[in-house]
Short mmCIF file of C-alpha atoms and ligand atoms in Angstrom, two decimals:
data_model
loop_
_atom_site.label_atom_id
_atom_site.label_comp_id
_atom_site.label_asym_id
_atom_site.label_seq_id
_atom_site.Cartn_x
_atom_site.Cartn_y
_atom_site.Cartn_z
CA UNK A 1 0.00 0.00 0.00
CA UNK A 2 1.22 3.50 -0.83
CA UNK A 3 0.15 6.35 1.41
CA UNK A 4 1.10 9.97 0.80
CA UNK A 5 1.00 12.18 3.92
CA UNK A 6 3.30 14.94 2.73
CA UNK A 7 0.96 17.47 1.10
CA UNK A 8 2.76 20.43 2.70
CA UNK A 9 5.90 19.43 0.80
CA UNK A 10 3.98 19.32 -2.45
CA UNK A 11 0.69 18.13 -3.90
CA UNK A 12 0.03 15.88 -6.87
CA UNK A 13 -1.34 17.63 -9.96
CA UNK A 14 -5.10 17.62 -10.33
CA UNK A 15 -6.10 15.80 -13.56
CA UNK A 16 -8.02 18.90 -14.68
CA UNK A 17 -4.88 20.98 -14.27
CA UNK A 18 -2.92 18.54 -16.42
CA UNK A 19 -5.59 18.80 -19.13
CA UNK A 20 -5.56 22.61 -18.99
CA UNK A 21 -1.77 22.64 -19.22
CA UNK A 22 -1.70 20.20 -22.14
CA UNK A 23 -4.25 22.31 -23.95
CA UNK A 24 -2.26 25.50 -23.25
CA UNK A 25 0.97 23.93 -24.54
CA UNK A 26 -0.71 23.08 -27.82
CA UNK A 27 -2.86 26.16 -28.15
CA UNK A 28 -0.34 28.87 -27.22
CA UNK A 29 3.10 28.07 -28.64
CA UNK A 30 3.97 31.74 -29.29
CA UNK A 31 5.77 34.11 -26.96
CA UNK A 32 3.09 36.08 -25.06
CA UNK A 33 5.22 39.21 -25.38
CA UNK A 34 5.24 39.04 -29.20
CA UNK A 35 3.14 41.63 -30.97
CA UNK A 36 1.69 39.28 -33.61
CA UNK A 37 -1.76 37.84 -33.08
CA UNK A 38 -0.49 34.40 -32.02
CA UNK A 39 1.56 36.03 -29.31
CA UNK A 40 -1.38 38.18 -28.28
CA UNK A 41 -3.66 35.14 -27.98
CA UNK A 42 -1.24 33.71 -25.45
CA UNK A 43 -1.08 37.07 -23.74
CA UNK A 44 -4.86 37.19 -23.37
CA UNK A 45 -4.80 33.74 -21.75
CA UNK A 46 -2.18 34.96 -19.29
CA UNK A 47 -4.18 38.05 -18.43
CA UNK A 48 -7.27 35.89 -17.83
CA UNK A 49 -5.21 33.73 -15.48
CA UNK A 50 -3.97 36.86 -13.71
CA UNK A 51 -7.57 37.95 -13.13
CA UNK A 52 -8.45 34.56 -11.63
CA UNK A 53 -5.50 34.76 -9.24
CA UNK A 54 -6.33 38.36 -8.29
CA UNK A 55 -9.99 37.48 -7.61
CA UNK A 56 -8.95 34.58 -5.39
CA UNK A 57 -7.38 37.00 -2.87
CA UNK A 58 -9.58 40.05 -3.55
CA UNK A 59 -6.74 41.92 -5.28
CA UNK A 60 -6.60 43.87 -8.56
CA UNK A 61 -5.08 42.13 -11.59
CA UNK A 62 -2.28 44.72 -11.83
CA UNK A 63 -1.24 43.81 -8.28
CA UNK A 64 -0.25 40.27 -9.33
CA UNK A 65 3.33 39.46 -10.38
CA UNK A 66 4.09 36.00 -11.77
CA UNK A 67 7.32 34.48 -10.48
CA UNK A 68 9.08 31.12 -10.73
CA UNK A 69 8.18 29.86 -7.23
CA UNK A 70 7.10 30.77 -3.72
CA UNK A 71 10.76 31.11 -2.81
CA UNK A 72 11.26 33.63 -5.57
CA UNK A 73 8.17 35.61 -4.53
CA UNK A 74 9.51 35.83 -0.96
CA UNK A 75 12.91 36.99 -2.19
CA UNK A 76 11.42 39.53 -4.58
CA UNK A 77 9.25 41.08 -1.87
CA UNK A 78 12.01 41.31 0.74
CA UNK A 79 15.03 42.21 -1.39
CA UNK A 80 12.81 44.32 -3.64
CA UNK A 81 11.36 46.44 -0.81
CA UNK A 82 14.74 46.89 0.87
CA UNK A 83 16.14 48.15 -2.41
CA UNK A 84 13.21 50.44 -3.14
CA UNK A 85 13.16 52.00 0.34
CA UNK A 86 16.92 52.24 0.83
CA UNK A 87 16.61 55.86 1.90
CA UNK A 88 14.38 54.90 4.82
CA UNK A 89 16.82 52.39 6.28
CA UNK A 90 18.09 48.84 6.12
CA UNK A 91 16.26 47.08 8.92
CA UNK A 92 14.27 43.88 8.36
CA UNK A 93 12.31 41.79 10.86
CA UNK A 94 11.19 38.19 10.24
CA UNK A 95 9.85 35.59 12.64
CA UNK A 96 11.87 32.73 14.09
CA UNK A 97 9.59 30.17 12.45
CA UNK A 98 9.74 31.33 8.84
CA UNK A 99 10.23 28.84 6.02
CA UNK A 100 13.84 28.83 4.73
CA UNK A 101 12.65 30.90 1.75
CA UNK A 102 12.33 33.84 4.16
CA UNK A 103 14.49 32.70 7.08
CA UNK A 104 17.61 32.07 5.00
CA UNK A 105 16.97 35.20 2.94
CA UNK A 106 17.05 37.18 6.20
CA UNK A 107 20.22 35.38 7.33
CA UNK A 108 21.90 36.10 3.98
CA UNK A 109 20.89 39.76 4.16
CA UNK A 110 22.43 39.94 7.63
CA UNK A 111 25.67 38.57 6.18
CA UNK A 112 25.50 41.24 3.46
CA UNK A 113 25.38 43.93 6.16
CA UNK A 114 21.65 44.54 6.55
CA UNK A 115 20.25 45.05 10.02
CA UNK A 116 18.08 41.99 10.71
CA UNK A 117 16.03 40.88 13.73
CA UNK A 118 14.20 37.63 14.33
CA UNK A 119 11.03 38.01 16.38
CA UNK A 120 10.08 35.19 18.76
CA UNK A 121 6.88 33.18 18.96
CA UNK A 122 4.93 31.60 21.84
CA UNK A 123 4.51 27.88 22.46
CA UNK A 124 1.83 27.66 19.75
CA UNK A 125 3.99 29.46 17.23
CA UNK A 126 2.23 32.84 17.37
CA UNK A 127 4.36 35.93 16.97
CA UNK A 128 4.79 37.81 20.25
CA UNK A 129 3.32 41.16 19.29
CA UNK A 130 4.95 43.11 22.15
CA UNK A 131 8.35 41.80 21.13
CA UNK A 132 7.68 42.80 17.53
CA UNK A 133 6.66 46.26 18.72
CA UNK A 134 9.89 46.66 20.66
CA UNK A 135 11.98 45.62 17.63
CA UNK A 136 10.50 48.15 15.20
CA UNK A 137 12.63 51.28 14.74
CA UNK A 138 12.79 54.29 12.42
CA UNK A 139 14.95 52.37 9.96
CA UNK A 140 12.64 49.34 9.74
CA UNK A 141 11.56 48.94 6.12
CA UNK A 142 9.69 45.67 6.13
CA UNK A 143 8.41 42.93 8.43
CA UNK A 144 7.91 39.46 6.97
CA UNK A 145 5.70 37.07 8.93
CA UNK A 146 4.29 33.92 7.39
CA UNK A 147 0.52 33.50 7.23
CA UNK A 148 0.54 29.80 8.19
CA UNK A 149 3.46 27.67 9.23
CA UNK A 150 4.44 24.75 7.00
CA UNK A 151 5.61 22.50 9.86
CA UNK A 152 3.05 22.96 12.64
CA UNK A 153 0.22 24.71 10.78
CA UNK A 154 -0.17 27.74 13.09
CA UNK A 155 -2.06 30.62 11.48
CA UNK A 156 -0.88 34.08 12.53
CA UNK A 157 -3.06 36.97 13.58
CA UNK A 158 -1.87 38.96 10.58
CA UNK A 159 -4.40 41.75 10.98
CA UNK A 160 -2.93 42.75 14.36
CA UNK A 161 0.60 42.51 12.96
CA UNK A 162 -0.32 44.71 9.98
CA UNK A 163 -2.08 47.22 12.21
CA UNK A 164 1.00 47.55 14.42
CA UNK A 165 3.47 47.79 11.53
CA UNK A 166 1.41 50.28 9.54
CA UNK A 167 0.98 52.48 12.59
CA UNK A 168 4.78 52.73 12.60
CA UNK A 169 5.08 53.21 8.82
CA UNK A 170 6.49 49.72 8.20
CA UNK A 171 5.57 47.48 5.27
CA UNK A 172 4.34 43.91 5.79
CA UNK A 173 5.06 40.89 3.63
CA UNK A 174 3.46 37.53 4.31
CA UNK A 175 4.47 34.15 2.98
CA UNK A 176 1.07 32.60 2.30
CA UNK A 177 2.43 29.59 0.43
CA UNK A 178 0.86 27.16 2.91
CA UNK A 179 -2.34 29.05 3.68
CA UNK A 180 -3.33 29.79 0.08
CA UNK A 181 -6.04 27.36 -0.97
CA UNK A 182 -6.44 26.06 2.58
CA UNK A 183 -7.99 29.12 4.21
CA UNK A 184 -9.76 32.14 2.76
CA UNK A 185 -7.44 35.06 1.99
CA UNK A 186 -8.60 38.61 1.43
CA UNK A 187 -5.65 40.97 1.03
CA UNK A 188 -7.82 44.05 1.55
CA UNK A 189 -9.09 42.68 4.83
CA UNK A 190 -5.65 41.52 5.99
CA UNK A 191 -4.10 44.80 4.85
CA UNK A 192 -0.74 43.26 3.87
CA UNK A 193 1.49 45.00 1.34
CA UNK A 194 2.97 41.83 -0.18
CA UNK A 195 1.82 38.22 -0.21
CA UNK A 196 3.52 35.17 -1.74
CA UNK A 197 1.89 31.99 -3.03
CA UNK A 198 2.96 28.95 -5.04
CA UNK A 199 1.02 26.66 -7.40
CA UNK A 200 2.46 23.31 -6.38
CA UNK A 201 0.88 23.40 -2.93
CA UNK A 202 -2.61 23.59 -4.43
CA UNK A 203 -2.49 20.74 -7.00
CA UNK A 204 -0.92 23.00 -9.63
CA UNK A 205 2.46 22.75 -11.39
CA UNK A 206 5.85 23.16 -9.76
CA UNK A 207 7.95 26.13 -10.82
CA UNK A 208 5.34 28.89 -10.78
CA UNK A 209 4.57 31.35 -8.02
CA UNK A 210 2.82 34.64 -7.54
CA UNK A 211 3.59 37.79 -5.60
CA UNK A 212 0.80 40.17 -4.67
CA UNK A 213 2.13 43.72 -4.42
CA UNK A 214 -0.33 46.30 -3.22
CA UNK A 215 -0.74 49.22 -5.61
CA UNK A 216 1.14 52.23 -4.30
CA UNK A 217 3.99 50.31 -2.64
CA UNK A 218 7.28 49.94 -4.47
CA UNK A 219 9.86 47.23 -5.09
CA UNK A 220 12.92 47.10 -7.31
CA UNK A 221 13.67 43.96 -9.32
CA UNK A 222 16.20 41.36 -8.19
CA UNK A 223 16.51 39.85 -11.67
CA UNK A 224 17.27 42.21 -14.53
CA UNK A 225 16.12 41.70 -18.09
CA UNK A 226 13.16 42.60 -20.26
CA UNK A 227 9.97 44.44 -19.54
CA UNK A 228 7.85 41.48 -18.39
CA UNK A 229 5.78 42.09 -15.29
CA UNK A 230 6.56 45.84 -15.57
CA UNK A 231 10.25 45.02 -15.38
CA UNK A 232 9.84 43.68 -11.84
CA UNK A 233 10.22 40.03 -12.82
CA UNK A 234 11.67 39.70 -16.31
CA UNK A 235 11.79 36.39 -18.18
CA UNK A 236 9.63 34.81 -20.88
CA UNK A 237 6.22 33.79 -19.56
CA UNK A 238 5.75 30.07 -18.83
CA UNK A 239 2.28 30.12 -20.39
CA UNK A 240 1.38 26.51 -19.55
CA UNK A 241 2.46 26.93 -15.92
CA UNK A 242 0.50 30.14 -15.52
CA UNK A 243 -2.62 28.55 -16.98
CA UNK A 244 -2.08 25.44 -14.84
CA UNK A 245 -1.81 27.69 -11.79
CA UNK A 246 -5.06 29.51 -12.56
CA UNK A 247 -6.89 26.22 -13.22
CA UNK A 248 -5.66 24.91 -9.85
CA UNK A 249 -6.84 28.13 -8.18
CA UNK A 250 -10.33 27.85 -9.72
CA UNK A 251 -10.71 24.24 -8.57
CA UNK A 252 -9.22 24.76 -5.12
CA UNK A 253 -11.23 27.85 -4.28
CA UNK A 254 -14.42 26.06 -5.35
CA UNK A 255 -13.74 22.97 -3.26
CA UNK A 256 -12.03 24.60 -0.26
CA UNK A 257 -14.91 24.92 2.16
CA UNK A 258 -16.20 21.35 1.84
CA UNK A 259 -12.71 19.93 1.69
CA UNK A 260 -11.64 21.72 4.88
CA UNK A 261 -14.40 20.11 6.91
CA UNK A 262 -13.30 16.68 5.70
CA UNK A 263 -9.61 17.39 6.37
CA UNK A 264 -10.24 18.81 9.85
CA UNK A 265 -12.22 15.78 10.93
CA UNK A 266 -9.55 13.44 9.55
CA UNK A 267 -6.86 15.35 11.45
CA UNK A 268 -8.89 15.03 14.68
CA UNK A 269 -9.24 11.30 14.03
CA UNK A 270 -5.51 11.06 13.39
CA UNK A 271 -4.55 13.05 16.47
CA UNK A 272 -6.77 11.00 18.75
CA UNK A 273 -5.58 7.80 17.09
CA UNK A 274 -1.95 8.63 17.79
CA UNK A 275 -2.68 9.72 21.36
CA UNK A 276 -4.54 6.47 22.07
CA UNK A 277 -1.92 4.20 20.58
CA UNK A 278 1.43 5.72 21.57
CA UNK A 279 2.71 6.91 24.94
CA UNK A 280 5.21 9.74 25.52
CA UNK A 281 4.17 11.97 22.68
CA UNK A 282 3.80 15.72 22.33
CA UNK A 283 1.43 17.30 19.83
CA UNK A 284 3.13 20.40 18.45
CA UNK A 285 0.29 21.75 16.30
CA UNK A 286 -2.22 24.01 18.03
CA UNK A 287 -5.89 22.97 18.10
CA UNK A 288 -7.27 26.36 17.06
CA UNK A 289 -6.30 28.80 14.30
CA UNK A 290 -4.38 26.09 12.55
CA UNK A 291 -4.31 24.70 9.01
CA UNK A 292 -6.97 22.01 8.60
CA UNK A 293 -4.54 19.49 7.10
CA UNK A 294 -1.42 19.60 9.30
CA UNK A 295 -0.42 17.66 12.41
CA UNK A 296 3.04 17.80 13.93
CA UNK A 297 3.87 15.35 16.67
CA UNK A 298 7.03 14.58 18.64
CA UNK A 299 7.52 10.98 19.69
CA UNK A 300 9.97 10.63 22.55
CA UNK A 301 12.84 8.13 22.52
CA UNK A 302 12.92 7.78 18.73
CA UNK A 303 14.71 9.63 15.93
CA UNK A 304 12.51 11.31 13.33
CA UNK A 305 14.80 10.16 10.52
CA UNK A 306 14.62 6.51 11.61
CA UNK A 307 10.84 6.78 11.84
CA UNK A 308 10.67 8.31 8.40
CA UNK A 309 12.81 5.59 6.83
CA UNK A 310 10.94 2.75 8.56
CA UNK A 311 7.60 4.20 7.52
CA UNK A 312 8.91 4.70 4.00
CA UNK A 313 9.58 0.96 3.83
CA UNK A 314 5.89 0.45 4.62
CA UNK A 315 4.96 2.73 1.72
CA UNK A 316 4.15 5.75 3.87
CA UNK A 317 5.58 9.14 2.82
CA UNK A 318 5.83 12.00 5.29
CA UNK A 319 8.35 14.52 6.66
CA UNK A 320 10.29 15.05 9.84
CA UNK A 321 10.25 18.81 9.48
CA UNK A 322 9.99 20.87 6.34
CA UNK A 323 11.03 18.88 3.28
CA UNK A 324 13.77 21.39 2.67
CA UNK A 325 15.26 20.56 6.07
CA UNK A 326 15.42 16.85 5.40
CA UNK A 327 18.90 15.64 4.71
CA UNK A 328 20.14 17.65 7.65
CA UNK A 329 20.21 16.18 11.15
CA UNK A 330 19.61 19.55 12.79
CA UNK A 331 16.34 19.64 14.72
CA UNK A 332 13.69 21.88 13.21
CA UNK A 333 14.20 25.59 13.97
CA UNK A 334 10.42 25.91 14.18
CA UNK A 335 10.08 23.32 16.95
CA UNK A 336 13.00 24.83 18.85
CA UNK A 337 11.42 28.28 18.54
CA UNK A 338 8.15 27.07 20.11
CA UNK A 339 10.15 25.62 23.00
CA UNK A 340 10.29 21.91 22.19
CA UNK A 341 13.47 20.53 23.84
CA UNK A 342 16.18 19.49 21.37
CA UNK A 343 16.05 15.79 22.23
CA UNK A 344 12.28 15.69 21.76
CA UNK A 345 12.35 17.82 18.61
CA UNK A 346 14.60 15.18 17.05
CA UNK A 347 11.76 12.65 17.09
CA UNK A 348 9.15 14.69 15.25
CA UNK A 349 6.87 13.90 12.35
CA UNK A 350 4.95 16.30 10.16
CA UNK A 351 1.83 14.68 8.81
CA UNK A 352 0.07 16.71 6.14
CA UNK A 353 -2.97 15.43 4.29
CA UNK A 354 -4.87 16.58 1.23
CA UNK A 355 -7.73 15.97 -1.12
CA UNK A 356 -6.67 12.49 -2.18
CA UNK A 357 -6.21 11.27 1.43
CA UNK A 358 -8.79 8.69 2.47
CA UNK A 359 -9.70 7.26 5.88
CA UNK A 360 -8.09 3.95 4.86
CA UNK A 361 -4.78 5.80 4.46
CA UNK A 362 -5.01 7.15 8.00
CA UNK A 363 -6.03 3.75 9.36
CA UNK A 364 -3.04 2.10 7.68
CA UNK A 365 -0.72 4.75 9.12
CA UNK A 366 -2.25 4.34 12.59
CA UNK A 367 -1.72 0.59 12.33
CA UNK A 368 1.92 0.81 11.22
CA UNK A 369 3.18 3.75 13.32
CA UNK A 370 2.90 2.09 16.78
CA UNK A 371 4.72 -1.03 15.51
CA UNK A 372 7.58 1.05 14.13
CA UNK A 373 7.77 3.18 17.29
CA UNK A 374 7.85 0.10 19.50
CA UNK A 375 10.63 -1.48 17.45
CA UNK A 376 12.74 1.68 17.53
CA UNK A 377 12.13 2.27 21.23
CA UNK A 378 13.33 -1.25 22.01
CA UNK A 379 16.70 -0.16 20.64
CA UNK A 380 16.78 3.05 22.69
CA UNK A 381 18.82 2.82 25.90
CA UNK A 382 17.00 5.90 27.24
CA UNK A 383 13.56 4.34 26.81
CA UNK A 384 14.64 1.09 28.41
CA UNK A 385 15.84 2.84 31.54
N1 PLP B 1 7.07 29.15 1.96
C1 PLP B 1 6.47 28.13 2.58
C2 PLP B 1 5.72 28.37 3.85
C3 PLP B 1 6.56 26.83 2.05
O1 PLP B 1 5.98 25.82 2.69
C4 PLP B 1 7.28 26.64 0.84
C5 PLP B 1 7.45 25.29 0.29
O2 PLP B 1 7.67 24.32 1.01
C6 PLP B 1 7.87 27.76 0.23
C7 PLP B 1 7.74 29.00 0.83
C8 PLP B 1 8.62 27.64 -1.03
O3 PLP B 1 7.77 27.56 -2.15
P1 PLP B 1 8.36 27.00 -3.52
O4 PLP B 1 8.55 25.53 -3.31
O5 PLP B 1 7.31 27.30 -4.55
O6 PLP B 1 9.63 27.69 -3.78
#
């Protein structure tokens, strides 16, 4: 049996997206920037896709910039704003639980001489607003706080963060790569200046992302080239990816409400199932204001990597932290930031489900996990004490 429980790493393509992409590849071979009618047909398709993406977050079409990934959107917003507002200062604040796309961008900027602060979070992963307030200074250009965390699922109170930052004249970027398509997003209501998303987390293609940039705020490009996307993100349009993205958005937004109810109840079933079957565990995901599909759990006296490999042999795919962190034996910076002790953080699993997950998948996982844990614990001198 093959069970996929790693939807936060990426999602499989929806069949309807594949069809839309195949059709786009055949129908629009021309360069959308070409002035001839074949080019313009492709251009019209891209502008329709842009409108669909804009509508999905209550933005205007000219506030949407196509990029090559969520990572690129994050980089464009942060580097771009720091470049555009150089006269104001060089201070950036990000949270301690950001995805590497933001976290490592901030660390690199610090190495390049920028003034960077990392704001802490509480035990549920929520940004400590008073700490954020105390970090903001006259030179702060931008604050980047993720909408929902990819490892534990915590959703931030972005409206309060935006309110605070705007009252001090500071811009706000949010990495919404994990929340997009899982919870409703309205940029006008949230008030953010920049918001990043990515197609491959919502059953769309890999290699296409989007940055929302509020009209009236500025960025400078990080890639230089032609005039695409008003010169802010040059490079020939990947027509099929853009159309695949918009198809995925249409489908996901339509199905989101119903799907969330199903996912939430499966996560409850999963959480209770783990609690009832395995001792010495710690649930790291909060119960409220959390993504409907994510459950992070630490299992004491076992190594996350060993768990992952043993489960993999049973056909079960999941992560120990963020997929990008796998391959490293460092415990997750997110779990450490919420106060999970290092030795416990080492034995953590991130289970993330999606629209193709069935109850049978969860039952199979709940049957196999205790056996694997028991076998590994038998080898642990600490457990046997
Ligand atoms: N931000 C978050 C919260 C993510 O979960 C991911 C992907 O794991 C990214 C950014 C990066 O997106 P992409 O894979 O499109 O570069």
